[in-house]
XYZ file of C-alpha atoms in Angstrom:
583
model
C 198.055 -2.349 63.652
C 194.832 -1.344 64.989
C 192.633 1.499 62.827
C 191.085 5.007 64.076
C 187.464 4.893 63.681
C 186.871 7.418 61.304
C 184.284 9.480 63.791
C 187.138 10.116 66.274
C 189.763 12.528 65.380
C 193.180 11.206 65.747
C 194.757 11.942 69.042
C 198.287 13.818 70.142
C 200.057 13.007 72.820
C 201.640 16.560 74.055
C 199.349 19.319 71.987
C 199.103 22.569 73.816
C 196.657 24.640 72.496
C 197.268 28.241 71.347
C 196.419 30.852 73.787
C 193.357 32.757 72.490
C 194.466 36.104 71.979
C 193.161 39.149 74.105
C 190.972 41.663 72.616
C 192.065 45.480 72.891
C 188.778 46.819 72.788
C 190.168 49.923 74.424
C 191.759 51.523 71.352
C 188.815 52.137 69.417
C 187.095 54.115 72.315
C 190.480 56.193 73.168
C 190.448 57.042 69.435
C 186.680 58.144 69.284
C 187.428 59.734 72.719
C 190.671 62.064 71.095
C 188.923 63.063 68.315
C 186.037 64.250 70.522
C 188.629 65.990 72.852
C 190.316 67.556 69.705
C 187.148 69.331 68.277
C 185.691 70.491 71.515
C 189.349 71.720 72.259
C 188.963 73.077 68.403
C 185.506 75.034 69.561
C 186.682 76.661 72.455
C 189.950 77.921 70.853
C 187.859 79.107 67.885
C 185.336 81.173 69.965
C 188.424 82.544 72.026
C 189.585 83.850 68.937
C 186.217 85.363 68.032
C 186.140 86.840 71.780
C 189.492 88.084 71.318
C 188.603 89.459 67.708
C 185.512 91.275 69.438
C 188.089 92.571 72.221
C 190.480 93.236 69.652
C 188.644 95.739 67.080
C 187.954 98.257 70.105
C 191.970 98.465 70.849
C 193.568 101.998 69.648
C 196.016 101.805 67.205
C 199.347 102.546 68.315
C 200.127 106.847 68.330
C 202.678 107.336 64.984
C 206.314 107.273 66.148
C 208.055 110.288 64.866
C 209.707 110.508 61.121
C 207.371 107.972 59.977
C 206.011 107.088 56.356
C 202.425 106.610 55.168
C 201.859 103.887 52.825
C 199.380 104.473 50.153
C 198.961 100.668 49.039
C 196.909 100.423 45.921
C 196.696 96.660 45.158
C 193.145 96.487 45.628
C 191.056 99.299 44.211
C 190.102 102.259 46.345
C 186.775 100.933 47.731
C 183.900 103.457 48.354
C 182.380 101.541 51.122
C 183.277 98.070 53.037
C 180.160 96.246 53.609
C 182.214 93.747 56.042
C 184.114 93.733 59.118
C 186.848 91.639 59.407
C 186.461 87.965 60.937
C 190.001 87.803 62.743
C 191.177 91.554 62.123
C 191.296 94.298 64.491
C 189.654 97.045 61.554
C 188.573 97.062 58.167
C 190.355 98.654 55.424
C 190.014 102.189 54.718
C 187.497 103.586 52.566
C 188.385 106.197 49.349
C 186.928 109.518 51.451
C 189.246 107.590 54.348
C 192.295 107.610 52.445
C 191.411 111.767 51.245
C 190.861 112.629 54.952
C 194.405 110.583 55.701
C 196.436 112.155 53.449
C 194.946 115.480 54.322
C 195.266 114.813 58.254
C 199.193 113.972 57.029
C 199.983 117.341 55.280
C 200.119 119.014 58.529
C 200.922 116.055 60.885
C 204.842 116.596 62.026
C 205.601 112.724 62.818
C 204.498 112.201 58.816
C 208.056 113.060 56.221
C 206.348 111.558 53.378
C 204.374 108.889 51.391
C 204.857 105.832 49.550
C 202.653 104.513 46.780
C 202.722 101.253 45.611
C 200.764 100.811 42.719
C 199.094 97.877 41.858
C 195.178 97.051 41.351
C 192.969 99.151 38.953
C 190.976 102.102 40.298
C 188.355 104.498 38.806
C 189.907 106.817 37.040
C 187.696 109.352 38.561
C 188.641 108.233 42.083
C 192.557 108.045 41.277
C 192.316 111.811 39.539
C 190.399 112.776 43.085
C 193.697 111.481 44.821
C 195.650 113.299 42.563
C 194.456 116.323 43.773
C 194.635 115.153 47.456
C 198.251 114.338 46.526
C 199.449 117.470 45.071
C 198.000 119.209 48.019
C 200.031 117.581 50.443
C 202.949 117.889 48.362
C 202.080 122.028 49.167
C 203.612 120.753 52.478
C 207.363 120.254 51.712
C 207.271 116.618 51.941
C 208.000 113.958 49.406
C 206.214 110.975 47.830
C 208.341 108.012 46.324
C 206.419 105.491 44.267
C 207.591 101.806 43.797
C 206.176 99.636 40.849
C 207.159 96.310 39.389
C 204.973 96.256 36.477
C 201.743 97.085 35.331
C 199.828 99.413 32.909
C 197.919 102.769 32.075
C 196.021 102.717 35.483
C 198.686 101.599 37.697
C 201.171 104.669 35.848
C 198.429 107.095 36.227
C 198.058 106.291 39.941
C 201.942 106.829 40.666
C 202.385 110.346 38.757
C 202.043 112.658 41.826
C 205.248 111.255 43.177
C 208.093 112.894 42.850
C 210.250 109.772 42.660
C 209.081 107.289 40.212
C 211.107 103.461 40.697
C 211.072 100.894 38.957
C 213.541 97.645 38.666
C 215.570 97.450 35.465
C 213.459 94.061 35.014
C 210.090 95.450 35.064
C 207.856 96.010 33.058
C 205.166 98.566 32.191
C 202.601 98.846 29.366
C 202.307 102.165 28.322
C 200.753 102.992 25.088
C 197.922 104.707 23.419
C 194.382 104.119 25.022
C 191.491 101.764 23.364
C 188.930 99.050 23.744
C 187.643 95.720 22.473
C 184.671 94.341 22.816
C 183.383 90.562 21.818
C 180.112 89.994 19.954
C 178.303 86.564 20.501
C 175.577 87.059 17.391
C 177.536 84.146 15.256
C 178.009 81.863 18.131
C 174.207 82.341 19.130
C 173.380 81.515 15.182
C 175.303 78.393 15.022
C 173.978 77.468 18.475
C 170.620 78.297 17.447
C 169.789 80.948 20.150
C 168.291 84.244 19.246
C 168.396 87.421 21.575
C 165.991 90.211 20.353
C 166.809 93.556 21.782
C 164.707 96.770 22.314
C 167.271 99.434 23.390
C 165.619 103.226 23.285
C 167.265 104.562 21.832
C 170.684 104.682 19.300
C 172.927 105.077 22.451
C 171.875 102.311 24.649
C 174.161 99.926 23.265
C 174.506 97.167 26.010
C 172.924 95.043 24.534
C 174.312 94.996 21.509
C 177.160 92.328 21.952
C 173.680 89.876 21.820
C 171.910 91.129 18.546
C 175.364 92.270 16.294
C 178.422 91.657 15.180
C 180.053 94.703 15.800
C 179.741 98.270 17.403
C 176.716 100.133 15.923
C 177.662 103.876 14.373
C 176.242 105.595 17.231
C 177.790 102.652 19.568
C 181.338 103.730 17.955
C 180.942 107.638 18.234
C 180.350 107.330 22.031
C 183.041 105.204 23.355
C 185.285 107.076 20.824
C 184.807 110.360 22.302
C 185.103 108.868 26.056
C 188.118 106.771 25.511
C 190.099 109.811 23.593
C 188.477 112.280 26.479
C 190.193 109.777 29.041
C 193.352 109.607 26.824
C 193.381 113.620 26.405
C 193.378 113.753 30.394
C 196.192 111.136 30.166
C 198.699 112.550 28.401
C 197.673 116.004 30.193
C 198.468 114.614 33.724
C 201.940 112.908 32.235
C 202.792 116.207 31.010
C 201.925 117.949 34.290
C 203.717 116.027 36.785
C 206.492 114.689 34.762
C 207.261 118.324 33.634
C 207.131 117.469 29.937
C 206.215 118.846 26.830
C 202.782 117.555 25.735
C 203.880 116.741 22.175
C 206.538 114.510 23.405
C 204.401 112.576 25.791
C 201.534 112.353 22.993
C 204.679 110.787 20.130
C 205.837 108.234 23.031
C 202.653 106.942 23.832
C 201.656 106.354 20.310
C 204.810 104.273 19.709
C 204.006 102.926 22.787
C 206.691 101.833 26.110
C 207.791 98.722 27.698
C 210.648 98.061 28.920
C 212.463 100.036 31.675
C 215.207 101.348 29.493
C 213.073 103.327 27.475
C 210.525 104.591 30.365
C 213.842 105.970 31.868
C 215.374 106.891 28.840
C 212.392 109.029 27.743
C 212.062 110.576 31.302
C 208.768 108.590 32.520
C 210.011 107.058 35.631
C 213.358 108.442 37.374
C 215.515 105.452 38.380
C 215.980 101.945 38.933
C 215.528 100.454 42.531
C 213.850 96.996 43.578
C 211.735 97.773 46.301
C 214.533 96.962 48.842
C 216.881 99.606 47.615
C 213.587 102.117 47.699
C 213.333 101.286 51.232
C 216.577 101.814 52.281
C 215.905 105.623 50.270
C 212.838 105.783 52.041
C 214.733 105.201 55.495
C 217.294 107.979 54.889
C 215.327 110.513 53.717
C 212.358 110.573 56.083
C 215.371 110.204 58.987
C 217.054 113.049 57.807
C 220.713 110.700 57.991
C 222.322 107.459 56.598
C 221.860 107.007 60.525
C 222.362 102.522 60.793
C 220.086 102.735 63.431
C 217.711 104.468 62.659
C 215.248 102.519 61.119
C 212.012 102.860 58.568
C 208.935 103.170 60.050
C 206.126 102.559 57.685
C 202.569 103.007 58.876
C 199.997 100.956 56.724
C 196.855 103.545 55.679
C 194.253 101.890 57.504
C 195.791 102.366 60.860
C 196.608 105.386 60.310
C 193.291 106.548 59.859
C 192.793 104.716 62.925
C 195.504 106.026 64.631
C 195.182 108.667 67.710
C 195.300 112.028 66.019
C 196.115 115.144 69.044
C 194.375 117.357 66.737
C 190.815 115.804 66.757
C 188.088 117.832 68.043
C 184.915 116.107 68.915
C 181.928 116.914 66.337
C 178.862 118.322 67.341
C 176.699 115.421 67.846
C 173.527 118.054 66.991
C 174.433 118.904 63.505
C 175.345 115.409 61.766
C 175.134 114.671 57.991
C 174.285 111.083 56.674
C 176.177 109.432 53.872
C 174.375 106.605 51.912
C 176.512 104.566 49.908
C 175.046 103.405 46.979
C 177.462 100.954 45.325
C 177.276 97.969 42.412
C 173.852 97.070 40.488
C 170.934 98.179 41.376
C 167.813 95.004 41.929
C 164.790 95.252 44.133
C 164.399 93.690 47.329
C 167.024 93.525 50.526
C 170.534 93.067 50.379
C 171.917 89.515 50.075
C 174.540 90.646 53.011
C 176.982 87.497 52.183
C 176.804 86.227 55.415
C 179.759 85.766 58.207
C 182.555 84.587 55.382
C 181.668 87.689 53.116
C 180.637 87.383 49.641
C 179.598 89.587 47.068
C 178.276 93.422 48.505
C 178.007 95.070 45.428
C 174.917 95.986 44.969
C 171.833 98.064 46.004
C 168.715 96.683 46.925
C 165.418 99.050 46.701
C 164.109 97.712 50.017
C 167.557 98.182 51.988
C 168.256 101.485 50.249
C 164.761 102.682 51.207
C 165.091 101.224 54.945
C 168.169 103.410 55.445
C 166.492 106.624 53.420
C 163.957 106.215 55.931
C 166.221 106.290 58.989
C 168.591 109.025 57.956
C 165.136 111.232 57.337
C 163.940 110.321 60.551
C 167.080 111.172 62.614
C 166.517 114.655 64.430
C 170.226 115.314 64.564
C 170.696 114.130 60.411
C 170.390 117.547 58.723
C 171.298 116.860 55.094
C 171.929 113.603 53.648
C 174.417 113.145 50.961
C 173.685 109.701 48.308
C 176.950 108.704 47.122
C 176.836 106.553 43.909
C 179.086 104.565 42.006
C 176.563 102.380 40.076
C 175.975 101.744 36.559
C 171.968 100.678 36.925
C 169.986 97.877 36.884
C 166.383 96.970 37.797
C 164.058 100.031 36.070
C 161.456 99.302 39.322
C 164.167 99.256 42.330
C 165.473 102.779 40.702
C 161.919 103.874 40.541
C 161.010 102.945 43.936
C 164.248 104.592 45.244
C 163.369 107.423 43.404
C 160.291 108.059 45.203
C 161.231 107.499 48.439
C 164.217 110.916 47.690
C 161.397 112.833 46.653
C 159.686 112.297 49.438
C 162.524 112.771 51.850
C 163.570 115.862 50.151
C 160.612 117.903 51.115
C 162.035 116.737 54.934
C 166.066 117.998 54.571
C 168.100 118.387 51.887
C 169.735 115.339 49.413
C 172.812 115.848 47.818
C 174.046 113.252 44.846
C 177.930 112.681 45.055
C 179.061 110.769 41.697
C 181.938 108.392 41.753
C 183.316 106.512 38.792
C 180.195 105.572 37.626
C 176.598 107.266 38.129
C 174.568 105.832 34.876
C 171.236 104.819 34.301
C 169.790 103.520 37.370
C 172.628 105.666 38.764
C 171.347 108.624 37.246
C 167.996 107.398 38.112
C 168.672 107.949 41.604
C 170.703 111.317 41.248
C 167.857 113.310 39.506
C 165.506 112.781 42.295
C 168.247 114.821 44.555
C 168.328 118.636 45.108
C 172.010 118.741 44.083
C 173.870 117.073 41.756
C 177.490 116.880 42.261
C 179.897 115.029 39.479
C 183.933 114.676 39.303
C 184.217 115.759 36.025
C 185.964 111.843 34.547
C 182.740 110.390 36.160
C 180.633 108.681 33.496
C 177.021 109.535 33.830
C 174.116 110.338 31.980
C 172.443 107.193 29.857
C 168.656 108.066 30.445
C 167.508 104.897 28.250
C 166.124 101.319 28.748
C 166.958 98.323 27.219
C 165.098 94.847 27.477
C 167.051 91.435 26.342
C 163.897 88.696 24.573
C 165.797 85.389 24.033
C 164.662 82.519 22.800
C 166.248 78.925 22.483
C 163.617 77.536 19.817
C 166.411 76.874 17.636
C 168.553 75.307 20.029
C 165.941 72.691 20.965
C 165.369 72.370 17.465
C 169.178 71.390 16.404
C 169.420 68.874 19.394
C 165.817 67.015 18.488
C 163.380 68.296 21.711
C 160.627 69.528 20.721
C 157.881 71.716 22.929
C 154.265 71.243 22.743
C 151.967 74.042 24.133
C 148.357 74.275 25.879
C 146.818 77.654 25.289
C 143.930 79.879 27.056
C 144.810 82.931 25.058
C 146.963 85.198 22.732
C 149.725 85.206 25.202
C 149.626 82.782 26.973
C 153.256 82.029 26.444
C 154.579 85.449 25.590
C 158.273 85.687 26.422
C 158.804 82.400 27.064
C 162.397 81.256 26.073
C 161.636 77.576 24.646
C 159.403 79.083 21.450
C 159.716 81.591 18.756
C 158.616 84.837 19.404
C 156.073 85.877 16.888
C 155.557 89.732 15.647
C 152.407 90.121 18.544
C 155.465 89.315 21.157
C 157.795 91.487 19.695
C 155.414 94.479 19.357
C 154.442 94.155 22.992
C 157.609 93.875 24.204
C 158.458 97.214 22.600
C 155.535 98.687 24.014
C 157.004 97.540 27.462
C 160.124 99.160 27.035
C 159.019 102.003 25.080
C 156.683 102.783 27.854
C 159.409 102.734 30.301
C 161.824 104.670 28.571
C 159.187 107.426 28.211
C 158.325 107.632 32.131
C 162.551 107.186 32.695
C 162.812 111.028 30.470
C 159.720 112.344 31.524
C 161.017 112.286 35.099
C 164.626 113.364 34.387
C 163.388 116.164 32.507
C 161.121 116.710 35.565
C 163.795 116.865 37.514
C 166.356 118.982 35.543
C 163.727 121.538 34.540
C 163.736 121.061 30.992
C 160.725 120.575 28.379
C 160.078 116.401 27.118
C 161.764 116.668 23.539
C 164.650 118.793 25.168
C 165.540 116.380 27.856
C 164.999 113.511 24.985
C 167.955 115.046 22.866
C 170.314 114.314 25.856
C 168.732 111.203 26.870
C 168.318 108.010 24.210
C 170.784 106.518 26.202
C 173.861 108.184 25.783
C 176.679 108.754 28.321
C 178.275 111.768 29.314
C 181.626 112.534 31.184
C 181.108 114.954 34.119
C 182.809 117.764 32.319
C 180.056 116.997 29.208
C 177.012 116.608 31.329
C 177.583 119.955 33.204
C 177.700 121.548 29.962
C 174.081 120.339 28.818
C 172.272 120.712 32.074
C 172.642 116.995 33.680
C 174.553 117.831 36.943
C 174.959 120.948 38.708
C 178.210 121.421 40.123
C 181.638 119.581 39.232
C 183.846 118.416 42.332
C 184.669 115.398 44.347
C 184.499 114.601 48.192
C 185.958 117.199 49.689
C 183.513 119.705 46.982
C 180.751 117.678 47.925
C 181.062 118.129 51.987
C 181.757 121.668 51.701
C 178.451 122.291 49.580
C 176.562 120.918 52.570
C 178.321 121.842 55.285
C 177.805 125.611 53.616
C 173.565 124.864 53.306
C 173.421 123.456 57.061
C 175.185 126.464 58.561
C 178.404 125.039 59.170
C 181.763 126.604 58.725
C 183.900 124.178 56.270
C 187.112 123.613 58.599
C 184.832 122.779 61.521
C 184.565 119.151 62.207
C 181.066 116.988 61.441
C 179.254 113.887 62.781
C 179.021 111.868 59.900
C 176.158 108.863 60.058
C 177.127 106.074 57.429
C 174.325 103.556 56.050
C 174.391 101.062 55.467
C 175.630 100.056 58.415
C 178.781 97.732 57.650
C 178.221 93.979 58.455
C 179.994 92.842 62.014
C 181.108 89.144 60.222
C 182.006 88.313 63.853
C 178.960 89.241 65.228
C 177.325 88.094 62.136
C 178.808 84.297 62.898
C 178.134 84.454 65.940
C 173.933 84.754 65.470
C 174.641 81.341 63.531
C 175.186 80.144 67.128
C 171.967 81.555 68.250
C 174.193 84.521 70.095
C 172.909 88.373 69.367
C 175.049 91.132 69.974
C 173.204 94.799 69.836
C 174.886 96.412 66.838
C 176.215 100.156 67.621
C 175.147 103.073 65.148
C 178.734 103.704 62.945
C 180.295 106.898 63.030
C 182.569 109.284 61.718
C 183.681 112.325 60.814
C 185.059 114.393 57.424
């Protein structure tokens, strides 16, 4: 047998080999390809949508259909002023002097049998008392309100009590007992962290800061919120009484033992039956039909288009005699508003710069005659108040500014009010607290329980005066009293400026104490006590115009288009038109 050589591989008679298989190249490219078709496909469906938005929000609302229901849906709180548009929605959600002019424009409209109110979020009680009194008015009318609720508390009670119907399912649940507050203190968890918070507050009252510097409510801290929460409780059990047509001693005993459950609201005459909201419905369906009619069905028309709704009895305003409203809502910081961009984000606030920027073009507006500043703020910045304040001096001596207090018109708030000819408060608004307070903290000790240490260069005294990695020393404390104290001093000198009363007498109301609207009348702080509706007529009366007759209203700022908004992102401007209304 003959060998192989070993450098020639051994040979088969018959091998076939394989066929190499083909490459699919293809599928790759038809992948990369879809994708590419999907998201340009994805584009032009999302701008549609944004054209058909744009198209969209300048569409009339349908005309109400006859025996229809307004729905008063409170599951967000009653908003002063939307700062957005909606992205994908036709209109944004009515505002609070909205909803008053709604229910007012129902009272006499005939296609409106009623209202519905659903409880839900937590409103101002100044706001929800306002509404009260919007509610019992239209109740003058003949026509009913139902209210539905599933649970809740205080606030969400307090909003349904106009109704005349109060339902609630036998397995709800409501929290109804006697009013109070808590309040957390941090001082021990700063001293075992090491942190230290020094805290100038002028003076007694100005307890803000106090949650930083104590463990627990100072005397003067205590004697304040008492006498606001039992003011708020007082007005309560007063309201209960009222529309529940109780005795006030019996409302007081059951809301100190405090109510639950269902069985006992009903039992003790607090709601008046149990319906789920489906069985409400079908109540609400027969009575504003008039008949147990099958086929006739419920109409319920949502509160924001019904303010946006044709209405046969509008009369056009006289575009000669308009009044500006300037919303002034959330903290107050210096500089322009953040906006929040096309997606939204936070709009509670007022910048100096933006505030002053829409001042500026309500004063210079021939047909603006008075300009009303409606706050709902509880301060901020000492400078941004300042500046505003200046700037409604100076267009006071142009037309008249009127102050309209929400829930909340306090410190900065107040700040801004003074400078006005005319200050009107509801009297649960919370106002008042003419102080300062400044906040020094210092994590010295902090770095010093975790091992860093800080070394310093110096040029001077103060060279690191309120810096928050050392220890302040007496020199930085006394200074930083001097700061505030200064502040504090110009803050009175101006309200008492402004209120016509001597230094020491505006001081005894001031050192940062907070008054209800019914209080701060009393002692000179506001003028006259009213809401919205008090508010319009006061300057409707001091431009010469009758109070039923319809008026232009300019609002500022000037609510953010998010579509339009979104679409500068994409390099596209739309002009913006001016945004109008009327009372």
């Amino acid at each position: 047998m003959s060998e192989v050589p070993y450098s020639q591989p051994p040979q088969y008679s018959g091998y076939v080999p394989p066929q190499r298989r083909k490459t699919r190249w293809w599928i790759p490219v038809v992948i990369i390809l879809g994708v590419l078709a999907v998201f340009v496909i994805g584009i032009i469906a999302f701008f549609a949508a944004i054209i058909g938005s744009i198209g969209s929000s300048s569409k009339k609302v349908a005309a109400v259909k006859p025996n229809s229901v307004l729905m008063l849906n409170l599951s967000k709180p009653l908003s002063e002023y939307n700062a957005h548009t909606g992205l994908f929605t036709s209109h944004t959600p009515a505002t609070f002097l909205e909803v008053l002019n709604a229910v007012k424009r129902a009272k006499t409209d005939e296609n409106i049998k009623g209202i519905y109110i659903k409880p839900g979020s937590t409103s101002g009680f100044a706001k929800v008392t306002e509404l009260h009194d919007a509610l019992e008015d239209f109740k003058k009318s003949g026509k009913f309100i139902y209210a539905f609720m599933e649970s809740g508390e205080r606030a969400n009670y307090y909003a349904a009590l106009p109704a005349d119907s109060i339902f609630m399912p036998r397995e709800g649940y409501l929290q109804l007992n006697s009013a109070g507050t808590s309040v957390m203190f941090y001082k021990g968890l700063f001293e075992k962290l090491g942190v230290d918070a020094h805290v100038e507050q002028f003076e007694e009252y100005k307890s803000f800061g106090e949650p930083y510097s104590r463990k627990n409510f100072s005397a003067p801290a205590k004697e304040e919120l008492r006498t606001l929460i039992e003011q708020r409780a007082k007005q309560f059990n007063q309201t209960i009484a009222k529309f529940r047509k109780m005795d006030i001693e019996k409302v007081q005993a059951a809301i100190n033992r405090g109510m639950y459950t269902t069985d006992s609201l009903l039992a003790n005459g607090f709601i008046d039956a149990f319906a789920t909201e489906t069985q409400v419905k079908e109540k609400l369906r027969i009575r504003s039909n008039g008949s147990d009619d099958k086929s006739k069905k419920l109409k319920l028309v949502a509160m924001d288009d019904y303010y946006d709704s044709p209405n046969k009895n509008y009369t056009t305003p006289d575009v000669k005699n308009q009044i500006a409203i300037i919303y002034a809502s959330g903290t107050i910081r210096t500089g322009k508003r953040s906006g929040g961009g096309p997606f939204g984000g936070s709009s509670a606030e007022i910048a100096s710069e933006s505030f002053v920027n829409d001042l500026k073009k309500a004063r210079e507006n021939e047909f603006v005659k008075a300009i009303i500043l409606r706050i709902d703020s509880p301060g901020g910045s000492a400078l941004a108040s300042d500046i505003m304040w200046e700037e409604i001096q100076k267009t006071r001596k142009v037309k008249p500014v009127y102050a309209s207090m929400s829930d909340v018109a306090a410190s900065g708030g107040y700040y801004m009010a003074m400078a006005c000819d005319t200050i009107i408060a509801h009297p649960q608004t919370i106002t008042g607290s003419v102080g300062v307070i400044g906040i020094l903290p210092t994590f010295a000790g902090t770095l010093d329980k975790i091992g860093v240490t800080v070394d310093t260069i110096s040029t001077g005294h103060s060279s690191h005066f309120m810096s928050p990695f050392l220890a302040h020393n007496e020199q930085d404390l006394k200074l930083f009293h001097t700061l505030m104290e200064g502040t504090y001093r110009r803050f009175v000198s101006k309200a008492a400026e402004s209120r016509h009363k001597n230094y020491e007498d505006m001081r005894d109301l001031a050192k940062g104490k907070v008054w209800s609207g019914n209080d701060a009348q009393k002692v000179g702080l506001i003028d006259v006590l009213g809401g919205w509706q008090t508010t319009l007529s006061l300057v409707k009366h001091r431009i010469g115009i009758a109070d039923s007759v319809k008026v232009m209203v300019q609002i500022f700022p000037k609510p953010q288009d998010d579509i339009k908004e979104l679409l500068k992102t994409f390099g596209i401007n739309i002009d913006d038109d001016d945004e109008n209304g009327d009372d």
